[in-house]
PDB file of C-alpha atoms and ligand atoms in Angstrom:
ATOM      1  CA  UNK A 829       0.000   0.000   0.000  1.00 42.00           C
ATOM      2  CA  UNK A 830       1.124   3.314  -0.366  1.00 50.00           C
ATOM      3  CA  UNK A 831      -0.124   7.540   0.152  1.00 52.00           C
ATOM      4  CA  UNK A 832       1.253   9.883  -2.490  1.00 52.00           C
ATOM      5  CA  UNK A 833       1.744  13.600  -2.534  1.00 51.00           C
ATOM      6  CA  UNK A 834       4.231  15.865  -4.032  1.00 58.00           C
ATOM      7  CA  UNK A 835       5.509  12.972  -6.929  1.00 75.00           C
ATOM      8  CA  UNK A 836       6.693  11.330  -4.216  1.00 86.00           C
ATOM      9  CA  UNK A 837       5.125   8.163  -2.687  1.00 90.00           C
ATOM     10  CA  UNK A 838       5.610   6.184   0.795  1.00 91.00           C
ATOM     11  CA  UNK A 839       5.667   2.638   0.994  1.00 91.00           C
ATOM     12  CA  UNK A 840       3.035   2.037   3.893  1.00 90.00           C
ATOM     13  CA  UNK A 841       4.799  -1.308   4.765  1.00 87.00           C
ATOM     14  CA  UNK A 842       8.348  -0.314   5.096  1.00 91.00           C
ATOM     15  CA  UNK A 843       7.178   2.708   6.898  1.00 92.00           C
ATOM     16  CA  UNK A 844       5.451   0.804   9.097  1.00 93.00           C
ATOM     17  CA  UNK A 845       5.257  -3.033   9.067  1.00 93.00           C
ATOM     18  CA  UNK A 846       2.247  -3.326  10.932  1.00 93.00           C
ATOM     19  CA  UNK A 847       0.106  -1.867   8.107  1.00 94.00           C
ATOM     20  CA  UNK A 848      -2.272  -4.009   6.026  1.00 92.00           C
ATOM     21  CA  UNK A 849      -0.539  -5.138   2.286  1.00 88.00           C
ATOM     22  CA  UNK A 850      -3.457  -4.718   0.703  1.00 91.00           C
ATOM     23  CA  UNK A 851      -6.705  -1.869   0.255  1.00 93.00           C
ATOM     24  CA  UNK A 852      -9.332  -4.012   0.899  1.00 94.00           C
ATOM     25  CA  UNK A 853      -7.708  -5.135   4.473  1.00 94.00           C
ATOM     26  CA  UNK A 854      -6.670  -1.083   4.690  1.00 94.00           C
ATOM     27  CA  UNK A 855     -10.224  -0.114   4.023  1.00 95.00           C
ATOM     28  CA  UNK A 856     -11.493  -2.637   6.648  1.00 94.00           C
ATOM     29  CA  UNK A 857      -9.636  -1.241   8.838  1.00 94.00           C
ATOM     30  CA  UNK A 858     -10.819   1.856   9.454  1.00 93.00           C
ATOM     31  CA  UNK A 859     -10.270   5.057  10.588  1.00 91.00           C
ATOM     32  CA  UNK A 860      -7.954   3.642  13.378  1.00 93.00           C
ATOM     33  CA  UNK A 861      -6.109   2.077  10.349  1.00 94.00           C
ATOM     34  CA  UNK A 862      -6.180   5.317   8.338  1.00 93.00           C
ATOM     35  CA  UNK A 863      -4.986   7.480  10.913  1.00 94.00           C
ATOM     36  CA  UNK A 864      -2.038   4.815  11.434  1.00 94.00           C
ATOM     37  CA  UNK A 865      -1.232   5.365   7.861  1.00 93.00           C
ATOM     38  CA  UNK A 866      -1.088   8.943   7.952  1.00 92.00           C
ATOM     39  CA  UNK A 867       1.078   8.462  11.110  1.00 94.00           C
ATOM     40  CA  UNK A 868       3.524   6.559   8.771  1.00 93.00           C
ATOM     41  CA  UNK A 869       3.562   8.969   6.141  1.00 91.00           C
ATOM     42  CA  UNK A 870       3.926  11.759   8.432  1.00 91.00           C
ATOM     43  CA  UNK A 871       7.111   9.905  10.000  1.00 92.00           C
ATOM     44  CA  UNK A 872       8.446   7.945   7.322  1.00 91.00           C
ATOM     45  CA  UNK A 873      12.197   7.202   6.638  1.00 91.00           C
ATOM     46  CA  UNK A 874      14.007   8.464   3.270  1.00 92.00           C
ATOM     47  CA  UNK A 875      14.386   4.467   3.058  1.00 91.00           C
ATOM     48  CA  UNK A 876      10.266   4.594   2.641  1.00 92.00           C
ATOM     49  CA  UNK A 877       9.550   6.978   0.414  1.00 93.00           C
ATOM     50  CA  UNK A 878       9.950   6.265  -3.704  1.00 92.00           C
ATOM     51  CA  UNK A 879       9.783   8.432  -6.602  1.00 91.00           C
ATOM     52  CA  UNK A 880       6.116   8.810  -8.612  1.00 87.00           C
ATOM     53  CA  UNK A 881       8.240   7.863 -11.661  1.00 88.00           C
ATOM     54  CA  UNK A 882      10.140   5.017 -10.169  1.00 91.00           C
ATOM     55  CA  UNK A 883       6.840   2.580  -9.900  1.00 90.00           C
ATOM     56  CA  UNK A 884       4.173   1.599 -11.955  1.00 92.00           C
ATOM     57  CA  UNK A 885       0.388   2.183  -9.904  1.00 93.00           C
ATOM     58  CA  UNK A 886      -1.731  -0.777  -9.866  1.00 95.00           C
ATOM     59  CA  UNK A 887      -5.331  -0.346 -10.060  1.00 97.00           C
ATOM     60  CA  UNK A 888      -6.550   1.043  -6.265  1.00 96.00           C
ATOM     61  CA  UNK A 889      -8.575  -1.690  -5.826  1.00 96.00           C
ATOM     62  CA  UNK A 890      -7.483  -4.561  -7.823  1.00 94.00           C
ATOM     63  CA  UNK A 891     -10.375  -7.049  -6.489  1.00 94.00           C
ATOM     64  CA  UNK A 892     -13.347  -5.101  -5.251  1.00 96.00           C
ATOM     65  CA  UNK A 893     -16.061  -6.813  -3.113  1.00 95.00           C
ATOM     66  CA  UNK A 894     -18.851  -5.002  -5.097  1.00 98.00           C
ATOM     67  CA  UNK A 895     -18.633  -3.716  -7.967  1.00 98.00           C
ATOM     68  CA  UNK A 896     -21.995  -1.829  -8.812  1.00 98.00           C
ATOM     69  CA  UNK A 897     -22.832   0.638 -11.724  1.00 98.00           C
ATOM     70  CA  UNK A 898     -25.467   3.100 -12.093  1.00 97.00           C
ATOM     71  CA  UNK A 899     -27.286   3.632 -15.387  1.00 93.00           C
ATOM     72  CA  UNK A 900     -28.830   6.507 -17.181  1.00 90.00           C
ATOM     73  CA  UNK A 901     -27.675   8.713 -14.062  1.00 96.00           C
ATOM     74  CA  UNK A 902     -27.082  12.321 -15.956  1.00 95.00           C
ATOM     75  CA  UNK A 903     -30.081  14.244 -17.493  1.00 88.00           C
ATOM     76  CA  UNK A 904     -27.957  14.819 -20.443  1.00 85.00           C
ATOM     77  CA  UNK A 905     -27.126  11.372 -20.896  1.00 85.00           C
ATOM     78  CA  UNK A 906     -30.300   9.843 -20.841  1.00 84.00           C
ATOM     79  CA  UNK A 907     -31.665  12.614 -23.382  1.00 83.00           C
ATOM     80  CA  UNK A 908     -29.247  11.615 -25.282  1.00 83.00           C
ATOM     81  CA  UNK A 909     -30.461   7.959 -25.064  1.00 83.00           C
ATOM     82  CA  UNK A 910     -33.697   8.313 -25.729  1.00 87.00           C
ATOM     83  CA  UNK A 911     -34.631   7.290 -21.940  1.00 87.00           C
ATOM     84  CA  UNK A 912     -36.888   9.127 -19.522  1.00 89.00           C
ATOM     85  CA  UNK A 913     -35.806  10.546 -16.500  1.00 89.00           C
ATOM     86  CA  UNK A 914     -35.778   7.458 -13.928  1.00 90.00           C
ATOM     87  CA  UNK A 915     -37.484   6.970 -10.774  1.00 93.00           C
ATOM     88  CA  UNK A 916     -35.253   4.525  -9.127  1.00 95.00           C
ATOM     89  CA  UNK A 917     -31.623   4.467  -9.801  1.00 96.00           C
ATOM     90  CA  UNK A 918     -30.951   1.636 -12.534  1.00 94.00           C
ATOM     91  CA  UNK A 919     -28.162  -0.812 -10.746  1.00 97.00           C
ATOM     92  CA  UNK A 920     -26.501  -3.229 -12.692  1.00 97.00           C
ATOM     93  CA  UNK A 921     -23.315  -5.167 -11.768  1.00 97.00           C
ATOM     94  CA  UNK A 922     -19.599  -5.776 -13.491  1.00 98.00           C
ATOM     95  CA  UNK A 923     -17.178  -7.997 -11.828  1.00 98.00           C
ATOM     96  CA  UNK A 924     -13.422  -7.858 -10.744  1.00 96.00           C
ATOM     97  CA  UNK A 925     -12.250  -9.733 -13.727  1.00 98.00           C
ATOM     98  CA  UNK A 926     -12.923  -6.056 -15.592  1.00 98.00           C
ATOM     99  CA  UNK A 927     -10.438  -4.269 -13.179  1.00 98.00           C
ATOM    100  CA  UNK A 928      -7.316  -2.984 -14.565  1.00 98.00           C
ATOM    101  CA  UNK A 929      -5.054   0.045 -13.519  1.00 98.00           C
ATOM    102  CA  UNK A 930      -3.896   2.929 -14.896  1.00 97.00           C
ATOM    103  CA  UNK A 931      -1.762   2.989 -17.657  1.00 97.00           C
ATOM    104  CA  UNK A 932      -3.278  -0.412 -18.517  1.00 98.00           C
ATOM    105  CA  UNK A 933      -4.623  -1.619 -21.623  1.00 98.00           C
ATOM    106  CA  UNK A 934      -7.966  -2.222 -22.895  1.00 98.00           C
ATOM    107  CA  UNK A 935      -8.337  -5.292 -24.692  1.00 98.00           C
ATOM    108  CA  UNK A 936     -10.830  -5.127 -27.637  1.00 98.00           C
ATOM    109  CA  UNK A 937     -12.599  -8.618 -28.123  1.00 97.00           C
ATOM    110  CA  UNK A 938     -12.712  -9.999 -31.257  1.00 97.00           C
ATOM    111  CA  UNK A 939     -16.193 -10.915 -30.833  1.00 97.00           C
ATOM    112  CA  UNK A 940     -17.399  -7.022 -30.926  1.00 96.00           C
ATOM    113  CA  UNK A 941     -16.850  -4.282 -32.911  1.00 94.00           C
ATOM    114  CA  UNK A 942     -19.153  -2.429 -30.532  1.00 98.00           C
ATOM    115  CA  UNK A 943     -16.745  -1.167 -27.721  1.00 98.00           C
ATOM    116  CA  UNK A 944     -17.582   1.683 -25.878  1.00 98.00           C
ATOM    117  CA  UNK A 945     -16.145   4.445 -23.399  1.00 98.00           C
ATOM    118  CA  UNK A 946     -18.426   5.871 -20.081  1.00 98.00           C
ATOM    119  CA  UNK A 947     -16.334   8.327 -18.254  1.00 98.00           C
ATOM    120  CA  UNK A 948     -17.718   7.887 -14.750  1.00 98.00           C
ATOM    121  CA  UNK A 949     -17.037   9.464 -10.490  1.00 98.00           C
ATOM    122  CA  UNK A 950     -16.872   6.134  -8.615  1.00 98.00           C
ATOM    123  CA  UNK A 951     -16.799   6.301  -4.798  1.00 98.00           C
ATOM    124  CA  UNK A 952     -15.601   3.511  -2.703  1.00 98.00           C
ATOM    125  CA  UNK A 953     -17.367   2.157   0.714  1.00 98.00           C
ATOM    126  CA  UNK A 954     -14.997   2.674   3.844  1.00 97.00           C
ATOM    127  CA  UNK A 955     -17.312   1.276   6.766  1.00 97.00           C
ATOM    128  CA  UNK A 956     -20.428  -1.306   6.577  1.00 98.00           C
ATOM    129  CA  UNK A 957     -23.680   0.407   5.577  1.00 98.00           C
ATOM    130  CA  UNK A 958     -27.345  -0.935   6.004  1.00 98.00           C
ATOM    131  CA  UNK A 959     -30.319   1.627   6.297  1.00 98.00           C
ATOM    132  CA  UNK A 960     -28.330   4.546   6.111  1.00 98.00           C
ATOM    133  CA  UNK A 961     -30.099   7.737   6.062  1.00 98.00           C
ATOM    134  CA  UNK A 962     -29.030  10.290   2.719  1.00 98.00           C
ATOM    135  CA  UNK A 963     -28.491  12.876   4.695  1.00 98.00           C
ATOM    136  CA  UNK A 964     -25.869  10.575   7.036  1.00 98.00           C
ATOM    137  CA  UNK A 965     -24.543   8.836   3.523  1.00 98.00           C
ATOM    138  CA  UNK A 966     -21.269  10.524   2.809  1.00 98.00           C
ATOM    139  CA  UNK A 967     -19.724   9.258   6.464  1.00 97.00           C
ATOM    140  CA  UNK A 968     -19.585   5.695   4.608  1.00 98.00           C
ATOM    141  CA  UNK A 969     -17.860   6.338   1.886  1.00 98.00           C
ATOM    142  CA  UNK A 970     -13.549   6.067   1.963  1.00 97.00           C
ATOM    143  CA  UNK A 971     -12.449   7.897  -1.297  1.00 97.00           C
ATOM    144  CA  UNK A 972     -13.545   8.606  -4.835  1.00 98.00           C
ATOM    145  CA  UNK A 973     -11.938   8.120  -8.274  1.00 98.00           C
ATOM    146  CA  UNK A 974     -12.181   8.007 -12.220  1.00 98.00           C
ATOM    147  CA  UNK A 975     -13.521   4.967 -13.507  1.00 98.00           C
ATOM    148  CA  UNK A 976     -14.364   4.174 -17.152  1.00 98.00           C
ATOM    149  CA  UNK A 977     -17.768   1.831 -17.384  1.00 98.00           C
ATOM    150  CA  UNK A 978     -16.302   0.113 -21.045  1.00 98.00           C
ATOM    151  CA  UNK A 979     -19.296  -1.245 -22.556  1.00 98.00           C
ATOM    152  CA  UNK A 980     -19.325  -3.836 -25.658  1.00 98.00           C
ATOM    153  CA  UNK A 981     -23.057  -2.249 -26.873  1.00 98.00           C
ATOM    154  CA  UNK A 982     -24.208  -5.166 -29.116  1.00 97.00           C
ATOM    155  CA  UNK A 983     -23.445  -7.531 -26.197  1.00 97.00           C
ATOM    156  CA  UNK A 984     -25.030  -5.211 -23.854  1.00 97.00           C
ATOM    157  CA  UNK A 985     -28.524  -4.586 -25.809  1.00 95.00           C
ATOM    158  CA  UNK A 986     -29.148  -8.458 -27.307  1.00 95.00           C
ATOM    159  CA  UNK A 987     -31.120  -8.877 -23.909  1.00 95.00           C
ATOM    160  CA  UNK A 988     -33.089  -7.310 -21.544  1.00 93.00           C
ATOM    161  CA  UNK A 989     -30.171  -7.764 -18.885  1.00 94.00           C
ATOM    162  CA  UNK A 990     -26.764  -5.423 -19.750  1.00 95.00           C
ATOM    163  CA  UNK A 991     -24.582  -8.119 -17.632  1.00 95.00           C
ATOM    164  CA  UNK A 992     -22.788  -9.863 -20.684  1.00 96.00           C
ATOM    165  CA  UNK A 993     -22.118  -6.358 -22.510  1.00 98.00           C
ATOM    166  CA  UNK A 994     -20.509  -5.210 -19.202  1.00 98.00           C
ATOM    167  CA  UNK A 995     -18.173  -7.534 -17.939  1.00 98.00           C
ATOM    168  CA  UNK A 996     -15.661  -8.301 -20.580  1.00 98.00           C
ATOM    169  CA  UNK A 997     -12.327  -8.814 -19.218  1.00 98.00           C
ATOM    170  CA  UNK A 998     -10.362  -5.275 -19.464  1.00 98.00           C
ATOM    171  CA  UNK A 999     -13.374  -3.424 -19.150  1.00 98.00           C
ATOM    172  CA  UNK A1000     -13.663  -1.826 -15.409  1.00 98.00           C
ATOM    173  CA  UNK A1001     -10.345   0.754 -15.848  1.00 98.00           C
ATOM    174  CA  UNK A1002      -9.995   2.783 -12.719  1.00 98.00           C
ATOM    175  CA  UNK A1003      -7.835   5.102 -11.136  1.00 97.00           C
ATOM    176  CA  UNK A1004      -5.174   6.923 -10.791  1.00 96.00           C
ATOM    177  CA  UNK A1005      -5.656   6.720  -7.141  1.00 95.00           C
ATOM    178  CA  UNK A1006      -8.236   6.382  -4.396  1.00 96.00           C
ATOM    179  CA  UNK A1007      -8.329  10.052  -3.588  1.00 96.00           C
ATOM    180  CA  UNK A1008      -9.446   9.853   0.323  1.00 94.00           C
ATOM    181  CA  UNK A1009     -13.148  12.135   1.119  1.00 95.00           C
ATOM    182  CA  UNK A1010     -11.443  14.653   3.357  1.00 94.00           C
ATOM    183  CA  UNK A1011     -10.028  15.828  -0.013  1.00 95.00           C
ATOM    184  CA  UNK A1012     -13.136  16.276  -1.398  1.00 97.00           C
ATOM    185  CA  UNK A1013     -15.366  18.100   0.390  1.00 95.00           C
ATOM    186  CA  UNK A1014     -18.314  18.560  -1.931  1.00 98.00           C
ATOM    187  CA  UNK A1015     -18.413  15.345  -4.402  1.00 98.00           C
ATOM    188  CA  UNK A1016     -21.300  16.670  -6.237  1.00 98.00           C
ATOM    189  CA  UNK A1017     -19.511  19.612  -8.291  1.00 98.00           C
ATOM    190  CA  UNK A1018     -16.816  18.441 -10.116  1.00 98.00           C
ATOM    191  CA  UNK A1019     -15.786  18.970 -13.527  1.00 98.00           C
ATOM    192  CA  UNK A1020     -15.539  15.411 -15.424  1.00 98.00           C
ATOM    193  CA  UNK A1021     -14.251  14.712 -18.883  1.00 98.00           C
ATOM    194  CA  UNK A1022     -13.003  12.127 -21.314  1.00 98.00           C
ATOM    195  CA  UNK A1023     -10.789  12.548 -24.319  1.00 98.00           C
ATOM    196  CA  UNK A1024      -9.701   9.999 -27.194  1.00 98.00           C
ATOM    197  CA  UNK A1025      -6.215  11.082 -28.551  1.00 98.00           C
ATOM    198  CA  UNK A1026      -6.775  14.274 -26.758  1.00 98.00           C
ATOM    199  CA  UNK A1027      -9.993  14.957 -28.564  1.00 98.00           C
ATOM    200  CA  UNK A1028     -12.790  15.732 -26.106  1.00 98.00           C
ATOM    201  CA  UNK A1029     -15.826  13.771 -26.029  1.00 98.00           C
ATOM    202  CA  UNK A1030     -17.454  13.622 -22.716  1.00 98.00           C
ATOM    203  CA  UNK A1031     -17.350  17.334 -20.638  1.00 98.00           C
ATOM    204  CA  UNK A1032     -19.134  17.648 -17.914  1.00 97.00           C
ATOM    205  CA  UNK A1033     -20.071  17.902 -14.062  1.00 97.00           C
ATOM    206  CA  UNK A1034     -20.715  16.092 -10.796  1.00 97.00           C
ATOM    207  CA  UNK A1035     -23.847  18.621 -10.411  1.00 96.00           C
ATOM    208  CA  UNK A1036     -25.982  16.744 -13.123  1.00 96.00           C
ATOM    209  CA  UNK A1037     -26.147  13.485 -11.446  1.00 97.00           C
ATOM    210  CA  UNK A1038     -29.948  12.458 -11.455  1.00 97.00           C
ATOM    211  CA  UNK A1039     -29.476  10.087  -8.096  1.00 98.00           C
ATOM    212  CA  UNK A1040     -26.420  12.134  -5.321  1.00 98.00           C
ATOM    213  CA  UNK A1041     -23.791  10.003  -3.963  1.00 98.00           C
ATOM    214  CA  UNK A1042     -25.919  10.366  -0.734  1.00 98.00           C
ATOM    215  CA  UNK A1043     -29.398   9.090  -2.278  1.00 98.00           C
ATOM    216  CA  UNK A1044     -27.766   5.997  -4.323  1.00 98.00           C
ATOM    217  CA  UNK A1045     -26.026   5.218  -0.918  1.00 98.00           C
ATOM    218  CA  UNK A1046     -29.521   5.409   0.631  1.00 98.00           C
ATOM    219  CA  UNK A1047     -30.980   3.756  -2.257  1.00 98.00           C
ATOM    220  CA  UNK A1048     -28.507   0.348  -2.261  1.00 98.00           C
ATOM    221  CA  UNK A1049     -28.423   0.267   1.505  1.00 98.00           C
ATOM    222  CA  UNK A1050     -32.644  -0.095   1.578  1.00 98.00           C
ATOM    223  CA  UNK A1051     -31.474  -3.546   0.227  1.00 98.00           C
ATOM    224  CA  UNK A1052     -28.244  -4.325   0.947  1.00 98.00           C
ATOM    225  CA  UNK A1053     -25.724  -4.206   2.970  1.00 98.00           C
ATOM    226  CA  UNK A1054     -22.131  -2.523   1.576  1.00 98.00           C
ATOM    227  CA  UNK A1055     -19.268  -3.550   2.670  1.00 98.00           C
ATOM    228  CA  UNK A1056     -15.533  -1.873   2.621  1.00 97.00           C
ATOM    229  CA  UNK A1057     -13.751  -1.742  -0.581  1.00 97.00           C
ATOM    230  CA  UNK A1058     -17.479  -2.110  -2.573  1.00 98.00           C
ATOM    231  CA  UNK A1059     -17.263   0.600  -5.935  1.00 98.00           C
ATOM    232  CA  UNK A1060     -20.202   2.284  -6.462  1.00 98.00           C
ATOM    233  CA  UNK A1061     -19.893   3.660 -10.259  1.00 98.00           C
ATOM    234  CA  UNK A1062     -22.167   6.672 -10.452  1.00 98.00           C
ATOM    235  CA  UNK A1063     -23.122   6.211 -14.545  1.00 97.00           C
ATOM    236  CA  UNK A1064     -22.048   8.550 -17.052  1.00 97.00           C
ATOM    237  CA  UNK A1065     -22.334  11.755 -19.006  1.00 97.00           C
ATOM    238  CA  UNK A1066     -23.611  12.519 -22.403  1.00 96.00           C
ATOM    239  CA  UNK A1067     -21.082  12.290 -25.180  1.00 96.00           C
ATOM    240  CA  UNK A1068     -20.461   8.313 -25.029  1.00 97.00           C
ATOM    241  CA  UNK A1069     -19.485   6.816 -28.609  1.00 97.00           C
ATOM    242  CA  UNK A1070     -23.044   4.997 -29.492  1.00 96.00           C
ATOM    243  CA  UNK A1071     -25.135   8.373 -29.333  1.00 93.00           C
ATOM    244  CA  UNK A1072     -22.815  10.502 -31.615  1.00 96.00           C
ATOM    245  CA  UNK A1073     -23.152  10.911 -35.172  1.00 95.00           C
ATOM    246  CA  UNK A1074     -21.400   9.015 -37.106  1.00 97.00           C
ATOM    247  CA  UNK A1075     -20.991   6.447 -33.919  1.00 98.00           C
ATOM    248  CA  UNK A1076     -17.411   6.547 -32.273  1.00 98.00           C
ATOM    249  CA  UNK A1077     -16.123   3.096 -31.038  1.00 98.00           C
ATOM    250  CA  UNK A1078     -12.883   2.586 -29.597  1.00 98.00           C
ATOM    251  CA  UNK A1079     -10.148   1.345 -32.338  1.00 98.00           C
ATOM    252  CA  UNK A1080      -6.628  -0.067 -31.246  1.00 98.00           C
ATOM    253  CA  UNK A1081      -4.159   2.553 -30.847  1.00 98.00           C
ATOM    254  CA  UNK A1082      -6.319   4.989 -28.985  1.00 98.00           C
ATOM    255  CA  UNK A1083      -5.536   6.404 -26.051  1.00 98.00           C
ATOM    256  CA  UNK A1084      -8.487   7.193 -23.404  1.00 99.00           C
ATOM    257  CA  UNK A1085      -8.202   9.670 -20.701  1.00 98.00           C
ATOM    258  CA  UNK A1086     -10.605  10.813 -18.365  1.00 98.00           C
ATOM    259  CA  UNK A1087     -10.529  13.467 -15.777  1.00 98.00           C
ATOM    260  CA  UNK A1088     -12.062  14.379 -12.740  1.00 98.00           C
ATOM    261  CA  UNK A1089     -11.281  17.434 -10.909  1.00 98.00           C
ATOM    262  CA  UNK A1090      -9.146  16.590  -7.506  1.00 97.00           C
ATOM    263  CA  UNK A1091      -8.749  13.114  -8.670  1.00 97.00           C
ATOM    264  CA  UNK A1092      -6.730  13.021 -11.560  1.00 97.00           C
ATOM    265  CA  UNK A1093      -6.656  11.289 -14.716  1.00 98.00           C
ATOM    266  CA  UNK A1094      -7.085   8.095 -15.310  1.00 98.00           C
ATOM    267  CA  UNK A1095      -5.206   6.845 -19.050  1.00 98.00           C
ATOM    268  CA  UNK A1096      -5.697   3.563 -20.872  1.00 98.00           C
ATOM    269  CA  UNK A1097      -4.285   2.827 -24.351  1.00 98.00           C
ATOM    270  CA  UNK A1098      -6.521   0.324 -26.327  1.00 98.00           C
ATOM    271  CA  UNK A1099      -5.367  -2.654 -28.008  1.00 98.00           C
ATOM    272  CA  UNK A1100      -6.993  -5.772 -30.432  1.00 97.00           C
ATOM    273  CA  UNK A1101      -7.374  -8.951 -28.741  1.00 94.00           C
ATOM    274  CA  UNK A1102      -4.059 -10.863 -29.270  1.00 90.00           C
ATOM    275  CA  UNK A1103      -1.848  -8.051 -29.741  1.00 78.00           C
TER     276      UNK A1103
HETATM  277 ZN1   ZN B1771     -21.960   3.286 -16.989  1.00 83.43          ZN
END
């Protein structure tokens, strides 16, 4: 595990042994855990700390418990999708064979020349949550980051059920980090954008979300309990390749980035199956 800031990173474990080795133990943990952590980093050793440039970052949270997404969640995206504005929040799930890290590539299938991009603010659960009032919501929730909902859209639309279109492997990209919520004070105006070989495709902000971070937090926890280390993906803006004219798939050789504002930006070149 490790805490970055000013290009420079600390490794958690040689700062302090008795930290977890992993996020999902770190995230179990706690705030007791957390505030070890920034104990560490606080304290640590030259012998601790590396260089930004001197490692390559894994995804945040290579093997999330849960990994739920949220559809038709912007009022300019589901204009743009020919959907009415929903009542409920529409929850579908991908798994952790998806995740990959920044930096990392997405694998077109050969079965699907259909591949989309979904520039999306993910937030990540930080302590158990069952009937948890909106207004108490954002106390559950450990960090936020970019996370890109790749969608195969022929797979996804054959059925009723988006599952299969969802889950290829490659397809869950997230990162660059877990940015921790005491860095983000207000998650629901941010600036969030996506860009294909630097050409912009997705702009826009945290403020249209249909369904809050608080109220899908509500929502999921009417019915389920979330655990540490579950992603909630909050769906995505307008712009997304299927709804432009002519349609705009992703081709090997492109490179995807998407930015959120405080959290970075996440970049994944794409590549054909076998490559
Ligand atoms: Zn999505």
């Amino acid at each position: 595990g490790a805490l970055s800031g000013n290009g420079a990173i600390v490794d958690l474990n040689r700062a302090n042994p008795q930290l977890p080795t992993d996020m999902l133990a770190f995230l179990a943990g706690g705030a007791d855990t957390k505030a070890l952590a920034e104990k560490a980093v606080a304290s640590a050793l030259p012998s601790a700390v590396v260089a930004r440039s001197a490692v390559t970052l894994q995804a945040p949270l290579p093997r999330p418990g849960k990994i739920l997404c949220i559809g038709l969640n912007y009022r300019d995206h589901a204009a743009e999708s020919n959907q009415p504005i929903p009542d409920h929040p529409t929850v579908f799930a991908k798994y952790n064979n998806t995740v990959v890290g920044p930096g990392a590539a997405i694998v077109l299938p050969t079965v699907t020349e259909k591949v989309d991009y979904e520039a999306e603010f993910a937030f990540v659960i930080g302590r158990t949550a069952r009937n948890v009032a909106a207004a108490d919501a954002l106390d559950y929730v450990a960090g936020y980051l970019p996370f890109n909902d790749v969608s195969a859209r022929d797979y996804q639309m054959r059925t009723s059920q988006w599952t299969v279109g969802k889950t290829f492997d490659t397809f869950g990209p997230m990162g660059p980090a877990l940015v921790t919520s005491d860095e983000i004070p207000n998650p629901h105006d941010l600036d969030i954008s996506l860009t294909i070989n630097g050409e912009v495709l997705q702009s826009s902000n945290t403020s249209n979300l249909i369904f809050s971070v608080n109220e899908l937090i509500a929502d999921l926890t009417s019915f389920m309990t979330l655990e540490p280390g579950d992603l909630i993906s909050t769906g995505t803006p307008s712009g997304v390749g299927s709804a432009r004219k002519p349609q705009r798939w992703l081709r090997a050789g492109d490179v995807v980035a998407l930015t959120i504002e405080g959290l970075g930006t996440l970049e994944n070149p794409v590549i054909a199956q076998g490559a």
